[in-house]
């Protein structure tokens, strides 16, 4: 069986600004609008489709596996933007990155409170 995640919908109060935030931090481009969505395509083919909502947003978690070099570039953008970042998903270890599985990882929030993560090693893959 071959099953792949194709896309997911991301709730936002301002879909264009939220999509642009993610694209800017990760060094990606937003795609042209598709129906009510502003898509951001990730290089592995998965698309995050930002959809605007006026209601409350339940924060979700989105983790992005990146290379060591890309981690440096993205982490620099996080710092340059003055974003708060954490080494853990519970936001207890502020201003730190983690070294889980012999890699590096950091968590940060998007403008809607979604918990974003960049990691260089999948969890459970190393030392």
Coordinates of N, CA and C in Angstrom, one line a residue:
X1 N 0.8 -1.2 0.0 CA 0.0 0.0 0.0 C 0.9 1.2 0.0
X2 N 0.5 2.2 -0.7 CA 1.2 3.5 -0.8 C 0.3 4.6 -0.4
X3 N 0.5 5.1 0.8 CA -0.4 6.2 1.3 C 0.5 7.4 1.6
X4 N 0.2 8.5 1.1 CA 1.0 9.7 1.4 C 0.0 10.9 1.8
X5 N 0.5 11.7 2.7 CA -0.2 12.9 3.1 C -0.1 13.9 1.9
X6 N -1.2 14.4 1.4 CA -1.2 15.3 0.3 C -1.3 16.7 0.7
X7 N -2.3 17.0 1.6 CA -2.5 18.4 2.1 C -3.2 18.4 3.5
X8 N -3.1 19.5 4.1 CA -3.9 19.6 5.4 C -4.4 21.1 5.4
X9 N -5.5 21.4 6.1 CA -6.0 22.7 6.2 C -5.5 23.3 7.5
X10 N -5.0 24.5 7.4 CA -4.5 25.3 8.6 C -5.4 26.5 8.8
X11 N -6.1 26.5 10.0 CA -7.0 27.6 10.3 C -6.1 28.9 10.6
X12 N -6.6 30.0 10.2 CA -5.9 31.3 10.4 C -6.9 32.4 10.4
X13 N -6.6 33.5 11.2 CA -7.4 34.7 11.2 C -7.1 35.5 10.0
X14 N -5.9 35.5 9.5 CA -5.5 36.2 8.2 C -4.7 35.2 7.4
X15 N -5.4 34.5 6.5 CA -4.8 33.4 5.8 C -3.5 33.8 4.9
X16 N -3.6 35.0 4.3 CA -2.4 35.4 3.5 C -1.2 35.7 4.4
X17 N -1.5 36.4 5.5 CA -0.3 36.8 6.4 C 0.2 35.5 7.0
X18 N -0.6 34.6 7.4 CA -0.2 33.4 8.1 C 0.6 32.5 7.1
X19 N 0.1 32.4 5.9 CA 0.9 31.6 4.9 C 2.2 32.3 4.6
X20 N 2.2 33.6 4.5 CA 3.5 34.3 4.2 C 4.5 34.1 5.3
X21 N 4.0 34.1 6.6 CA 4.8 33.9 7.7 C 5.6 32.6 7.6
X22 N 4.8 31.5 7.4 CA 5.4 30.2 7.2 C 6.4 30.2 6.1
X23 N 6.0 30.7 4.9 CA 6.9 30.7 3.7 C 8.2 31.5 4.0
X24 N 8.0 32.6 4.7 CA 9.2 33.4 4.9 C 10.2 32.7 5.9
X25 N 9.7 32.1 7.0 CA 10.5 31.4 7.9 C 11.2 30.2 7.3
X26 N 10.5 29.4 6.5 CA 11.0 28.2 5.9 C 11.8 28.4 4.6
X27 N 11.6 29.7 4.1 CA 12.3 29.9 2.8 C 11.6 29.4 1.6
X28 N 10.2 29.4 1.7 CA 9.4 28.8 0.6 C 8.6 30.0 0.0
X29 N 7.8 29.6 -1.0 CA 6.9 30.6 -1.6 C 5.4 30.2 -1.4
X30 N 4.5 31.2 -1.3 CA 3.1 30.8 -1.2 C 2.7 30.6 -2.7
X31 N 1.7 29.7 -2.9 CA 1.1 29.5 -4.2 C -0.1 30.4 -4.4
X32 N -0.5 30.5 -5.7 CA -1.7 31.2 -5.9 C -2.9 30.7 -5.2
X33 N -3.9 31.5 -4.8 CA -5.0 31.0 -4.1 C -5.7 29.9 -4.9
X34 N -6.3 29.0 -4.1 CA -7.1 27.9 -4.7 C -8.4 27.8 -3.9
X35 N -9.5 28.3 -4.5 CA -10.7 28.4 -3.8 C -10.5 29.3 -2.6
X36 N -11.0 28.8 -1.4 CA -10.8 29.7 -0.2 C -9.4 29.5 0.5
X37 N -8.5 28.9 -0.2 CA -7.2 28.5 0.5 C -6.0 29.3 -0.1
X38 N -5.0 29.6 0.8 CA -3.7 30.1 0.3 C -2.8 28.9 0.6
X39 N -2.3 28.2 -0.4 CA -1.4 27.1 -0.2 C 0.1 27.5 0.0
X40 N 0.7 26.7 0.8 CA 2.2 26.7 0.9 C 2.6 25.3 0.7
X41 N 3.3 25.1 -0.4 CA 3.8 23.7 -0.8 C 5.1 23.4 -0.1
X42 N 5.2 22.3 0.6 CA 6.5 21.9 1.2 C 7.2 21.0 0.1
X43 N 8.5 21.1 0.1 CA 9.3 20.4 -1.0 C 8.9 18.9 -1.2
X44 N 8.4 18.2 -0.1 CA 8.1 16.8 -0.3 C 6.7 16.6 -0.9
X45 N 6.1 17.7 -1.3 CA 4.8 17.6 -2.0 C 3.6 17.8 -1.2
X46 N 3.7 17.9 0.1 CA 2.6 18.2 1.0 C 2.3 19.7 1.0
X47 N 1.0 20.0 0.9 CA 0.6 21.4 0.9 C -0.1 21.7 2.2
X48 N 0.2 22.9 2.8 CA -0.5 23.4 3.9 C -1.4 24.5 3.3
X49 N -2.7 24.2 3.4 CA -3.7 25.1 2.8 C -4.3 26.0 3.9
X50 N -3.9 27.3 3.9 CA -4.4 28.2 4.9 C -5.8 28.7 4.6
X51 N -6.7 28.6 5.5 CA -8.1 28.9 5.4 C -8.5 29.9 6.5
X52 N -9.1 31.0 6.1 CA -9.5 32.0 7.1 C -10.7 31.6 7.9
X53 N -10.7 32.0 9.2 CA -11.8 31.7 10.1 C -11.9 32.9 11.0
X54 N -13.1 33.3 11.4 CA -13.4 34.3 12.3 C -13.4 33.8 13.8
X55 N -13.6 32.5 13.9 CA -13.8 31.9 15.2 C -12.5 31.6 15.9
X56 N -12.6 31.0 17.1 CA -11.5 30.6 17.8 C -10.7 29.5 17.0
X57 N -9.4 29.6 17.2 CA -8.5 28.6 16.5 C -7.9 27.7 17.6
X58 N -8.1 26.4 17.4 CA -7.4 25.4 18.2 C -6.0 25.2 17.7
X59 N -5.0 25.5 18.5 CA -3.6 25.4 18.0 C -3.3 23.9 17.6
X60 N -2.6 23.8 16.5 CA -2.2 22.5 16.0 C -0.6 22.5 16.0
X61 N -0.1 21.3 15.8 CA 1.4 21.1 15.8 C 1.8 20.7 14.4
X62 N 2.8 21.4 13.8 CA 3.3 21.1 12.5 C 4.9 21.0 12.6
X63 N 5.4 19.8 12.3 CA 6.9 19.6 12.4 C 7.4 19.5 11.0
X64 N 8.6 20.1 10.8 CA 9.3 20.1 9.5 C 10.7 19.5 9.7
X65 N 10.9 18.5 9.0 CA 12.2 17.8 9.0 C 13.1 18.6 7.9
X66 N 14.2 19.1 8.4 CA 15.1 19.9 7.6 C 16.6 19.4 7.7
X67 N 17.4 19.8 6.8 CA 18.8 19.4 6.8 C 19.5 20.2 7.9
X68 N 20.7 19.9 8.2 CA 21.5 20.7 9.2 C 21.7 22.1 8.7
X69 N 22.1 22.2 7.4 CA 22.3 23.5 6.8 C 21.0 24.4 6.8
X70 N 19.9 23.7 6.5 CA 18.6 24.4 6.5 C 18.2 24.8 7.9
X71 N 18.5 24.0 8.9 CA 18.2 24.3 10.2 C 18.9 25.6 10.6
X72 N 20.2 25.8 10.3 CA 20.9 27.0 10.6 C 20.2 28.2 9.9
X73 N 19.9 28.1 8.7 CA 19.2 29.2 7.9 C 17.9 29.5 8.5
X74 N 17.1 28.5 8.8 CA 15.7 28.8 9.3 C 15.8 29.3 10.8
X75 N 16.7 28.7 11.6 CA 16.8 29.2 12.9 C 17.3 30.6 13.0
X76 N 18.2 31.0 12.0 CA 18.6 32.4 11.9 C 17.4 33.3 11.6
X77 N 16.5 32.9 10.8 CA 15.3 33.7 10.5 C 14.4 33.8 11.7
X78 N 14.3 32.8 12.5 CA 13.5 32.8 13.7 C 14.1 33.8 14.7
X79 N 15.4 33.8 14.8 CA 16.1 34.8 15.7 C 16.0 36.2 15.2
X80 N 16.2 36.4 13.9 CA 16.1 37.7 13.3 C 14.7 38.3 13.4
X81 N 13.7 37.4 13.4 CA 12.3 37.9 13.5 C 12.0 38.2 14.9
X82 N 12.9 37.9 15.9 CA 12.6 38.1 17.3 C 11.6 37.2 17.9
X83 N 11.4 36.0 17.3 CA 10.4 35.1 17.7 C 11.0 34.3 19.0
X84 N 10.1 34.1 19.9 CA 10.4 33.2 21.0 C 10.5 31.8 20.6
X85 N 11.5 31.0 21.0 CA 11.6 29.6 20.7 C 11.9 28.8 21.9
X86 N 11.6 27.5 21.8 CA 11.8 26.6 22.9 C 12.4 25.3 22.4
X87 N 13.0 24.6 23.4 CA 13.6 23.3 23.1 C 12.5 22.1 23.2
X88 N 11.3 22.5 23.7 CA 10.3 21.4 24.0 C 9.0 21.9 23.6
X89 N 8.0 21.0 23.3 CA 6.7 21.3 22.9 C 5.8 22.0 24.0
X90 N 6.2 21.8 25.2 CA 5.5 22.4 26.3 C 5.9 23.8 26.6
X91 N 6.9 24.3 25.9 CA 7.4 25.7 26.1 C 7.9 25.9 27.5
X92 N 8.7 25.0 28.0 CA 9.3 25.1 29.3 C 10.8 25.6 29.2
X93 N 11.4 25.2 28.1 CA 12.8 25.5 28.0 C 13.0 26.6 26.9
X94 N 12.7 27.8 27.3 CA 12.8 28.9 26.4 C 14.2 29.3 26.1
X95 N 14.4 29.8 24.8 CA 15.7 30.3 24.4 C 16.7 29.2 24.2
X96 N 16.2 27.9 24.1 CA 17.1 26.8 23.9 C 16.6 26.0 22.7
X97 N 17.6 25.2 22.1 CA 17.2 24.2 21.1 C 17.4 22.8 21.8
X98 N 16.9 21.7 21.2 CA 17.1 20.4 21.7 C 18.1 19.7 20.8
X99 N 18.6 18.6 21.3 CA 19.6 17.7 20.5 C 19.1 16.3 20.5
X100 N 17.8 16.1 20.4 CA 17.2 14.8 20.4 C 17.7 14.0 19.3
X101 N 17.9 12.7 19.5 CA 18.3 11.7 18.5 C 19.6 12.1 17.8
X102 N 20.4 13.0 18.4 CA 21.7 13.4 17.8 C 21.5 14.5 16.8
X103 N 20.3 15.1 16.7 CA 20.1 16.2 15.8 C 19.8 17.5 16.6
X104 N 19.1 18.4 15.9 CA 18.7 19.6 16.6 C 17.2 19.9 16.3
X105 N 16.6 20.6 17.3 CA 15.2 20.9 17.1 C 14.8 22.2 17.8
X106 N 13.8 22.8 17.4 CA 13.3 24.0 18.0 C 11.8 24.2 17.7
X107 N 11.1 24.7 18.7 CA 9.7 25.0 18.5 C 9.5 26.5 18.6
X108 N 8.5 27.0 17.8 CA 8.1 28.4 17.8 C 6.6 28.5 17.4
X109 N 6.0 29.5 17.7 CA 4.6 29.7 17.4 C 4.4 30.6 16.2
X110 N 3.3 30.3 15.4 CA 2.9 31.1 14.3 C 1.9 32.2 14.8
X111 N 1.5 33.1 14.0 CA 0.6 34.2 14.5 C -0.7 33.7 15.1
X112 N -1.1 32.5 14.8 CA -2.4 32.0 15.2 C -2.2 31.1 16.4
X113 N -1.0 30.9 16.9 CA -0.8 30.0 18.1 C -0.4 28.6 17.7
X114 N -0.4 28.3 16.4 CA 0.0 26.9 16.0 C 1.5 26.7 16.4
X115 N 1.8 25.5 16.9 CA 3.1 25.2 17.4 C 3.9 24.6 16.3
X116 N 4.9 25.3 15.8 CA 5.7 24.9 14.7 C 7.0 24.3 15.2
X117 N 7.6 23.4 14.5 CA 8.8 22.7 14.9 C 9.7 22.5 13.7
X118 N 11.0 22.7 13.9 CA 12.0 22.3 12.9 C 12.9 21.3 13.6
X119 N 13.2 20.2 12.9 CA 14.1 19.1 13.4 C 15.0 18.6 12.3
X120 N 16.2 18.2 12.7 CA 17.1 17.6 11.8 C 17.1 16.1 11.7
X121 N 16.5 15.5 12.7 CA 16.5 14.0 12.8 C 15.1 13.6 13.2
X122 N 14.4 12.7 12.6 CA 13.1 12.2 13.0 C 13.3 11.6 14.4
X123 N 12.3 11.8 15.3 CA 12.3 11.2 16.6 C 12.4 9.7 16.6
X124 N 13.3 9.2 17.4 CA 13.5 7.7 17.5 C 14.5 7.2 16.5
X125 N 15.2 8.1 15.7 CA 16.1 7.7 14.6 C 17.5 7.6 15.0
X126 N 17.9 8.1 16.2 CA 19.3 8.1 16.5 C 19.6 8.0 18.0
X127 N 20.8 8.5 18.3 CA 21.3 8.4 19.7 C 20.6 9.4 20.7

